[in-house]
mmCIF file of C-alpha atoms and ligand atoms in Angstrom:
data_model
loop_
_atom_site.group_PDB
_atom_site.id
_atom_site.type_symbol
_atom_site.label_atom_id
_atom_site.label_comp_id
_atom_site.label_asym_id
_atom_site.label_seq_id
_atom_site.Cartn_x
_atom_site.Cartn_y
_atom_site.Cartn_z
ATOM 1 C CA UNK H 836 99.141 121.537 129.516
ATOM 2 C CA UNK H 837 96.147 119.488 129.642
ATOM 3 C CA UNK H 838 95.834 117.510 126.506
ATOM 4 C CA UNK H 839 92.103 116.988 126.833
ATOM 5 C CA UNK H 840 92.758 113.467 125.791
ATOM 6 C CA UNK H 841 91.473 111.745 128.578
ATOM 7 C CA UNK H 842 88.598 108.973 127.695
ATOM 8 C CA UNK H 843 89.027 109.338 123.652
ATOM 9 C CA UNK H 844 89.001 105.932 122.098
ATOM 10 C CA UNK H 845 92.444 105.274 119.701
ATOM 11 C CA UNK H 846 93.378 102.914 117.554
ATOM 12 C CA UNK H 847 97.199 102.442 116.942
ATOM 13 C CA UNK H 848 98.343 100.363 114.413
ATOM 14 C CA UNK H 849 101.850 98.159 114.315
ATOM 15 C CA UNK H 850 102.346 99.014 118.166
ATOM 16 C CA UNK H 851 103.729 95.946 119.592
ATOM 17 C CA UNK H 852 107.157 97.875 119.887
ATOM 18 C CA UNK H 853 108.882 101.007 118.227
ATOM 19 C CA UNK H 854 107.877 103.937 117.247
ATOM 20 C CA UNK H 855 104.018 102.620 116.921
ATOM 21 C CA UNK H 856 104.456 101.192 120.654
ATOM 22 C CA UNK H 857 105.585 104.291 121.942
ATOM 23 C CA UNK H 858 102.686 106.638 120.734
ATOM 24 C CA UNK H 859 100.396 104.340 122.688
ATOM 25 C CA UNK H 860 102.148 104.291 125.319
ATOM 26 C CA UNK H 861 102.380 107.873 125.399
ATOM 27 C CA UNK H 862 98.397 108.532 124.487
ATOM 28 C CA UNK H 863 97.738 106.108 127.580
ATOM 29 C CA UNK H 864 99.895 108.722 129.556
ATOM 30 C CA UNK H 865 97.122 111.626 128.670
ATOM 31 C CA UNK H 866 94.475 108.656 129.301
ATOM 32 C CA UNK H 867 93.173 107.789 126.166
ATOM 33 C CA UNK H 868 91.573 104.341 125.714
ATOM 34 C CA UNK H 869 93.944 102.519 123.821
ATOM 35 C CA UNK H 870 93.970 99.405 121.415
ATOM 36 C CA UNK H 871 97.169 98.201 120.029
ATOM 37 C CA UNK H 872 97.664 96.429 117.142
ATOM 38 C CA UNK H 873 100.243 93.185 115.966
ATOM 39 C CA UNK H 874 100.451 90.600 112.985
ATOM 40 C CA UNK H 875 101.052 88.195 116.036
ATOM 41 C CA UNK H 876 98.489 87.279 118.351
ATOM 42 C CA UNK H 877 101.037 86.225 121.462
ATOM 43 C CA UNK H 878 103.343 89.520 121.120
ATOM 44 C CA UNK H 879 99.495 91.380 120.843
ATOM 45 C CA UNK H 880 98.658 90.130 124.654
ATOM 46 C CA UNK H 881 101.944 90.791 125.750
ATOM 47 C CA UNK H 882 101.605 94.059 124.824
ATOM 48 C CA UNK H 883 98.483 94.753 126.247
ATOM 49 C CA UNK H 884 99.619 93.246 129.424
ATOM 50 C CA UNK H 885 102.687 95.409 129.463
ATOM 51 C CA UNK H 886 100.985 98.191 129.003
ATOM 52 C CA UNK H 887 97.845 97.539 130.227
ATOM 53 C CA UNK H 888 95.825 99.134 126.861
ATOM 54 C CA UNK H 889 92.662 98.873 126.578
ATOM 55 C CA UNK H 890 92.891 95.594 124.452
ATOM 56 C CA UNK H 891 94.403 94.912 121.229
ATOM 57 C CA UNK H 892 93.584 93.733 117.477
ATOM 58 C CA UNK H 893 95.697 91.403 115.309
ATOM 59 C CA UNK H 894 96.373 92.148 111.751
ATOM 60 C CA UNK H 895 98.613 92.023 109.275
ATOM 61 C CA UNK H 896 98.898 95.109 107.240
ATOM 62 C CA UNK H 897 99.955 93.374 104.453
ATOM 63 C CA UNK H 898 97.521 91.423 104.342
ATOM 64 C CA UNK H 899 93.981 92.632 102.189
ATOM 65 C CA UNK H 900 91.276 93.286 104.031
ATOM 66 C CA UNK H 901 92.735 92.963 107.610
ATOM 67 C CA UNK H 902 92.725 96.960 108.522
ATOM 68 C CA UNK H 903 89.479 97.148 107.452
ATOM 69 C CA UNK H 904 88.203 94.284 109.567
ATOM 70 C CA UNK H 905 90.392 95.435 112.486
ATOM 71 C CA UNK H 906 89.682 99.021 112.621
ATOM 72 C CA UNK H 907 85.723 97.574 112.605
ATOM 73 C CA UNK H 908 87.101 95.178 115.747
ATOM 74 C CA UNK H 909 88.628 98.159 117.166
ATOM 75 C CA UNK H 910 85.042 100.784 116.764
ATOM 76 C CA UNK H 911 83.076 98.001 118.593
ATOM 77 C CA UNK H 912 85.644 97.029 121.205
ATOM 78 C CA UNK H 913 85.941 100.467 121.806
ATOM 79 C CA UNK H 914 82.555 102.030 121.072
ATOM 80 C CA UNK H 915 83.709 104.350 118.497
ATOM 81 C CA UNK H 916 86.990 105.977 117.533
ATOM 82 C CA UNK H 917 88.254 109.384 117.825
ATOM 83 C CA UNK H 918 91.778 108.749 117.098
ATOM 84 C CA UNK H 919 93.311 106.762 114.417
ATOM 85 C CA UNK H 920 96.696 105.953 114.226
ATOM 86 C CA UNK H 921 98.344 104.081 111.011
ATOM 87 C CA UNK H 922 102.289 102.934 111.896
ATOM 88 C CA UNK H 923 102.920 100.339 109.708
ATOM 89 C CA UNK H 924 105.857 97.975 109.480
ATOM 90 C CA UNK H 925 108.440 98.769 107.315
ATOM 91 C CA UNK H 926 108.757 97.962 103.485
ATOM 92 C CA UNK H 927 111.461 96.153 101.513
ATOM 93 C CA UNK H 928 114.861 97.689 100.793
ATOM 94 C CA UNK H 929 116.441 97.282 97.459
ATOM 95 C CA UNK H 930 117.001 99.209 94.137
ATOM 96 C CA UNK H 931 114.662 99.433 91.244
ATOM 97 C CA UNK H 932 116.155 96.785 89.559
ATOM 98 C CA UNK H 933 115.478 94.696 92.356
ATOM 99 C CA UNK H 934 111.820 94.845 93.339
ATOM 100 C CA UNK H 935 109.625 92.506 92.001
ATOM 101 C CA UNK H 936 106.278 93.195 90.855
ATOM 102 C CA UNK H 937 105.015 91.154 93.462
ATOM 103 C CA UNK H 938 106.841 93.104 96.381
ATOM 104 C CA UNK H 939 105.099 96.517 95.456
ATOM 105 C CA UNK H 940 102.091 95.323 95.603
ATOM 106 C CA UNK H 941 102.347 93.702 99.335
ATOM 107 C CA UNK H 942 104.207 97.235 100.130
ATOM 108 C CA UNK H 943 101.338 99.254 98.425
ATOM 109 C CA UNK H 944 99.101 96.749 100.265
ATOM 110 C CA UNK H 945 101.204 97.857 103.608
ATOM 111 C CA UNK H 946 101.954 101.422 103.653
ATOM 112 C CA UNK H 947 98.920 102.755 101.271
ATOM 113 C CA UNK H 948 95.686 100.169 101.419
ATOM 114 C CA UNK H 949 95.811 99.911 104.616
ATOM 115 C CA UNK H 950 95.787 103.611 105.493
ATOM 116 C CA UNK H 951 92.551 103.762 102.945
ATOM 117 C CA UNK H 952 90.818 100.738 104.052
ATOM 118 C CA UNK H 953 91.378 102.041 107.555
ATOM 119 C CA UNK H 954 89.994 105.436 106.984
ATOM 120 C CA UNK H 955 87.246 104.408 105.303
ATOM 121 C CA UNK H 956 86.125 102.265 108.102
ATOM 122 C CA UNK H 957 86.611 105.005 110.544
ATOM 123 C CA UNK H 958 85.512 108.310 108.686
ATOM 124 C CA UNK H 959 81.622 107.626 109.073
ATOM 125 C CA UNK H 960 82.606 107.275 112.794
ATOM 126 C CA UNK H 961 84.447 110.370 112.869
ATOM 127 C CA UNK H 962 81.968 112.956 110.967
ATOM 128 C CA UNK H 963 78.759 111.459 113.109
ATOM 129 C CA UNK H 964 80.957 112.813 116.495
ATOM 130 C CA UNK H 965 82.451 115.743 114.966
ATOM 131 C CA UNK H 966 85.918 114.914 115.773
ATOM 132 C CA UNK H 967 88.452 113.226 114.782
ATOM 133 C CA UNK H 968 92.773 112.311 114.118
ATOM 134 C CA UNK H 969 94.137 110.949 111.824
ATOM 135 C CA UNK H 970 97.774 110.197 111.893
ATOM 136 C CA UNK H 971 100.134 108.174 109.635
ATOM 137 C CA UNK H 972 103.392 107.238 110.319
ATOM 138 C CA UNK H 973 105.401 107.531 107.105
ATOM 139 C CA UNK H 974 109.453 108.753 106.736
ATOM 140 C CA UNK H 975 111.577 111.211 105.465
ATOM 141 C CA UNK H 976 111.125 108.862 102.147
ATOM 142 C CA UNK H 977 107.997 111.023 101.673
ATOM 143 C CA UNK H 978 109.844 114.291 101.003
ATOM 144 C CA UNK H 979 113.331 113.504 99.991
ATOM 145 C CA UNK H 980 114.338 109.768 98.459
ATOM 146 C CA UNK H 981 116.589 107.508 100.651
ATOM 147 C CA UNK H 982 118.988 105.033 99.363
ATOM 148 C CA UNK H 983 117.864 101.523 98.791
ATOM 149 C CA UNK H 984 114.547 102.246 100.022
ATOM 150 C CA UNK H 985 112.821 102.434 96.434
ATOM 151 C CA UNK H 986 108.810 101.237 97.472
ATOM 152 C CA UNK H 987 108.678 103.871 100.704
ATOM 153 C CA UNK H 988 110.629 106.250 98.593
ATOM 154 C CA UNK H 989 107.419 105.338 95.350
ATOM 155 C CA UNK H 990 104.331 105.228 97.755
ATOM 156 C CA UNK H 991 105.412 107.354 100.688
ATOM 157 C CA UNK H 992 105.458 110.442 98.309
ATOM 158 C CA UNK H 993 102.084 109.789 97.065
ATOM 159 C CA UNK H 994 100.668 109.149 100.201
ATOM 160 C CA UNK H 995 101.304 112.526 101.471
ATOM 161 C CA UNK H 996 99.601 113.995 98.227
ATOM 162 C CA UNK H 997 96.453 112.048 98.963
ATOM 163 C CA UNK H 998 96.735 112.927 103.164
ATOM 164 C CA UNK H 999 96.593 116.555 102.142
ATOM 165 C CA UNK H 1000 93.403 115.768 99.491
ATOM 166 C CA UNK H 1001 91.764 113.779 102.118
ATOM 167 C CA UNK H 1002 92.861 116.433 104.703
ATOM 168 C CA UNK H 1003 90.833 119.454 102.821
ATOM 169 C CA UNK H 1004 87.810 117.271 102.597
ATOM 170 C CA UNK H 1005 87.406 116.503 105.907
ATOM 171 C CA UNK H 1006 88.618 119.379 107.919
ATOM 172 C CA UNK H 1007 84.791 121.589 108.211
ATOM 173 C CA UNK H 1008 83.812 117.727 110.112
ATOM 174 C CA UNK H 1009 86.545 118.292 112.994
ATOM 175 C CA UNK H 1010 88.493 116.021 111.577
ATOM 176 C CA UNK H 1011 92.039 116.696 110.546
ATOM 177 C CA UNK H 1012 94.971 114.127 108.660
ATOM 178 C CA UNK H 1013 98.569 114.223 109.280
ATOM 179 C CA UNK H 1014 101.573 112.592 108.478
ATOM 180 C CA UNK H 1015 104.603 112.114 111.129
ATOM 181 C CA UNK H 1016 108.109 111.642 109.113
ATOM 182 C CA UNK H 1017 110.567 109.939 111.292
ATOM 183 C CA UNK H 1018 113.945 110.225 110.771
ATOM 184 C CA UNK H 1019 116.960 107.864 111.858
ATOM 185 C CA UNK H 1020 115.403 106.748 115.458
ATOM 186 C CA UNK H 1021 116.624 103.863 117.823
ATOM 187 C CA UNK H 1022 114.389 100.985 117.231
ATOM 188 C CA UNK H 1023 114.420 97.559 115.234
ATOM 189 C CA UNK H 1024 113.610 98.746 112.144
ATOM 190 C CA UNK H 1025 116.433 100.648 112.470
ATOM 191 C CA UNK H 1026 119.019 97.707 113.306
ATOM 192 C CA UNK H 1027 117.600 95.488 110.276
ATOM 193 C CA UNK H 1028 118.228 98.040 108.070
ATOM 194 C CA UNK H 1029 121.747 97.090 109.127
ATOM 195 C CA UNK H 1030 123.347 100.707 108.558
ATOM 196 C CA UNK H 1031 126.288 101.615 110.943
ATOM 197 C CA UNK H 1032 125.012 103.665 113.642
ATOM 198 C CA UNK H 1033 128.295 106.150 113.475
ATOM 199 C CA UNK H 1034 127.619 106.884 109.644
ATOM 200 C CA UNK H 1035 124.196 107.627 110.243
ATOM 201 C CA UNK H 1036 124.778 110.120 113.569
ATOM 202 C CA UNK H 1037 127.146 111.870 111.519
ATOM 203 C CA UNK H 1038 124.228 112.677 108.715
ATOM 204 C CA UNK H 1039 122.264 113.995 111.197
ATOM 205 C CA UNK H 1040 122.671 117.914 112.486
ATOM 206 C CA UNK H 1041 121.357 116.966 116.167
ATOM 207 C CA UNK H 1042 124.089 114.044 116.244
ATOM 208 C CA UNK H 1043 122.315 111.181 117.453
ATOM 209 C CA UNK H 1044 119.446 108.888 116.626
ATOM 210 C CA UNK H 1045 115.890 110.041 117.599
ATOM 211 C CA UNK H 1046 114.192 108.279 120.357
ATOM 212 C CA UNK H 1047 110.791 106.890 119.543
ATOM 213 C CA UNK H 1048 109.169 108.773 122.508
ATOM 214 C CA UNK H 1049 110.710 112.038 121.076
ATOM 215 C CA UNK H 1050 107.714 111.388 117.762
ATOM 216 C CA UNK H 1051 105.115 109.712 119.886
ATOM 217 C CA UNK H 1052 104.764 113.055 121.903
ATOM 218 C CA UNK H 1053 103.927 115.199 118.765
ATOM 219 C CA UNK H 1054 101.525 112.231 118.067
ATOM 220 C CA UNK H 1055 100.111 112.864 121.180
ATOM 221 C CA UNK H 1056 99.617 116.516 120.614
ATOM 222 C CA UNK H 1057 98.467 116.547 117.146
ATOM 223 C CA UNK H 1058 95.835 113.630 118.392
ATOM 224 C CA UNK H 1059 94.194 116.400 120.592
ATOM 225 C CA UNK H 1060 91.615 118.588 120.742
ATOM 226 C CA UNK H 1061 94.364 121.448 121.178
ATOM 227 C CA UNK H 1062 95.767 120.641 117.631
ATOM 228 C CA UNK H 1063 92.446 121.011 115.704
ATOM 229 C CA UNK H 1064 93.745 123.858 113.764
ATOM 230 C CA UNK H 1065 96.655 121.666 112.875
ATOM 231 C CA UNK H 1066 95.420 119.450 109.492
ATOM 232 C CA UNK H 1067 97.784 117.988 106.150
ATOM 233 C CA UNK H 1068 100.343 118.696 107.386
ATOM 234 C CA UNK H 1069 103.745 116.266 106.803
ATOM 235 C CA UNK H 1070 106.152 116.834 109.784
ATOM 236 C CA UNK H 1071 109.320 115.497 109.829
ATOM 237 C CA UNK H 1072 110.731 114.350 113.751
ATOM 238 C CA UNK H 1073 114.411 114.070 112.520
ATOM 239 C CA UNK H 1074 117.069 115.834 114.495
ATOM 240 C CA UNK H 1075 117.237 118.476 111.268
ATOM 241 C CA UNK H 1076 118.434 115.776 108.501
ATOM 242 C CA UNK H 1077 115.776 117.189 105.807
ATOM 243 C CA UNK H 1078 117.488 120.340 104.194
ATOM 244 C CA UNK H 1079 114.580 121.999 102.594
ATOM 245 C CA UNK H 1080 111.597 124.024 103.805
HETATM 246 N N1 NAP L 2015 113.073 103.631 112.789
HETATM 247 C C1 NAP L 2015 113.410 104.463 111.832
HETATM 248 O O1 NAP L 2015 114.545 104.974 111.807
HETATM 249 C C2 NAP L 2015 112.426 104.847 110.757
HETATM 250 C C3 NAP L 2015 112.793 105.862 109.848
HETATM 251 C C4 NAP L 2015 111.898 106.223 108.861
HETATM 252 C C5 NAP L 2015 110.679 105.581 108.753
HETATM 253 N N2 NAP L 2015 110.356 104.599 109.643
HETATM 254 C C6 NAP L 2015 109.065 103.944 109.476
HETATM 255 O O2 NAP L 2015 108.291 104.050 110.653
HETATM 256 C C7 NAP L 2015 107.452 102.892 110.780
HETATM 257 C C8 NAP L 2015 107.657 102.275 112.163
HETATM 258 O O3 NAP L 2015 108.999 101.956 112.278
HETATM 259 P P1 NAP L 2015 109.682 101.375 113.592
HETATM 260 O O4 NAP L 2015 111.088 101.818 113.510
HETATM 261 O O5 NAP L 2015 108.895 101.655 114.785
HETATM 262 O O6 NAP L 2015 109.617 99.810 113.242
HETATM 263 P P2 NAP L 2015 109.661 98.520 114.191
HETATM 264 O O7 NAP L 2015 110.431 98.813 115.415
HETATM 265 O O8 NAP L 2015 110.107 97.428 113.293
HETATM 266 O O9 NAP L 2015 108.127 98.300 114.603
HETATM 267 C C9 NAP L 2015 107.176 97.995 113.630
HETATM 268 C C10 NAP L 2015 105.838 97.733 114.302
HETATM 269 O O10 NAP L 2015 104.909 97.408 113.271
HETATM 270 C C11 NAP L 2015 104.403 96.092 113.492
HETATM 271 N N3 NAP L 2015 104.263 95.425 112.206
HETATM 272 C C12 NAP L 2015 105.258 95.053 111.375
HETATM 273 N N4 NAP L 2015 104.738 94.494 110.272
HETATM 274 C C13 NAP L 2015 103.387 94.512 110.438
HETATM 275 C C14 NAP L 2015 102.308 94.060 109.652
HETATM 276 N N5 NAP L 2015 102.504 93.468 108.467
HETATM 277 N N6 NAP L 2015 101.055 94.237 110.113
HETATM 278 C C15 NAP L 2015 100.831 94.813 111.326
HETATM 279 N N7 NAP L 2015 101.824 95.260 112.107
HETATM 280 C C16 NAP L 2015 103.095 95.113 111.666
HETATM 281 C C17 NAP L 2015 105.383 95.405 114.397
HETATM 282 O O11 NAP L 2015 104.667 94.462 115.185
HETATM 283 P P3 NAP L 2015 104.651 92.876 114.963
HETATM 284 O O12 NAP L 2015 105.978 92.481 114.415
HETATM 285 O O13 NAP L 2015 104.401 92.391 116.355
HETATM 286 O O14 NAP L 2015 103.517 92.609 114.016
HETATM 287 C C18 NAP L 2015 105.870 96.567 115.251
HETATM 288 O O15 NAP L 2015 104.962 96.783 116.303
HETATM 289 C C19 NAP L 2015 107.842 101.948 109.635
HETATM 290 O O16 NAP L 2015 106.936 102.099 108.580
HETATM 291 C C20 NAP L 2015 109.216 102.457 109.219
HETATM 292 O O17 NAP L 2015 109.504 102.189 107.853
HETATM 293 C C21 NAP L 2015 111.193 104.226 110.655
#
């Protein structure tokens, strides 16, 4: 199938390695123009070099103001934006009891600001071409709570209800909003969450962790033209470990 993908400008954020790295990887496999995204400047060129994107922005997500300011970085460097995707890294763990005030607000800061401030920055962009993605990486956190994970568990939810407001708005511009819910996949978030890897195959139905490439290819499709019709909409990539419907 030809994604149609070939020449449209994206913007991936936290893509130095994971799950973010591998949906650039695999947009620059359709031929989109590519710019990835790190807090660190150093691991930002290496990943360009390694996968020879387009270029690359620095930011730190959890910082105020930096998506804006790099999703402007990214419209000029590209000369617009057709595809945005937000992959942030990943928030605290602990209990209630055990989050300080100050800890929401650089995970609201990480996982929610930075989607807005992003998306405001890129709508105008969007509506003036007549197309656009928008993707956001989020987790299973979003539709049923996991363990220790009490911020994604808080603002995950939340951000799906304001993905499918934003979604509705948007949609008559050729622009649709989705959110991509991993599940238990093989990359370092994974290993600092330090949970034994046997425990966790044996929650999941497909009996194994996902691999990041196995989410980066929806990404890829819901990115293109072919998946216009496709908008707010939260699916989960997670070898069948989310019960409901
Ligand atoms: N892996 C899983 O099993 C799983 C399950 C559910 C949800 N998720 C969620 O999926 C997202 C991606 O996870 P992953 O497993 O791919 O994580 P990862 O392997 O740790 O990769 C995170 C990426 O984000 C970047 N990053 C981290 N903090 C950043 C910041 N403050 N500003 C900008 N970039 C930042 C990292 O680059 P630099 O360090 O170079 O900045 C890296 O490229 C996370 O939000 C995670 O919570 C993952």
């Amino acid at each position: 199938m030809d994604l149609k993908l070939n020449g449209k400008k994206a913007l991936v954020f936290g893509s130095s390695t994971g799950i973010g790295r591998a949906i650039a990887e695999s947009l620059m496999t359709e031929k989109a123009d590519v710019l990835v995204n790190s807090r660190d400047s150093e691991r930002l060129d290496k990943t360009v070099s390694e996968l020879n994107a387009h270029g690359g922005v620095t930011a730190d997500l959890t910082l105020k103001g930096h998506a804006e300011k790099a999703t402007r970085e990214a419209i000029e460097k590209l000369g617009g934006l057709d595809i945005l995707v937000v992959n942030t890294g990943g928030p605290a763990k602990g209990a209630f009891a055990d989050i300080t005030t100050e800890q929401w607000e650089k995970d609201f800061q990480n996982l929610w600001l930075s989607f807005v401030d992003a998306v405001k920055v890129a709508l105008p962009v969007m509506k003036k071409q007549g197309y656009g993605r928008i993707l956001v990486v989020t987790s299973l956190a979003a539709k049923e709570p996991l363990p220790l994970l009490t911020t994604s568990n808080g603002l995950r939810s939340g951000l799906a209800g304001l993905c499918k407001s934003l979604a509705n708005e948007v949609a008559a511009d050729g622009i649709t909003v989705n959110l991509l819910l991993p599940g238990y996949t093989n990359t370092d978030r994974l290993k600092d969450l330090k949970l034994s890897e046997e425990k966790v195959k044996q929650m999941v139905p497909a009996g194994r962790l996902g691999d990041p490439c196995e989410l980066a290819d929806l990404a890829t499709f819901l990115a293109s033209p072919k998946a216009g019709y496709i908008t707010g909409q939260s699916i989960a990539v997670d070898g069948g470990v989310l019960r409901g419907f």
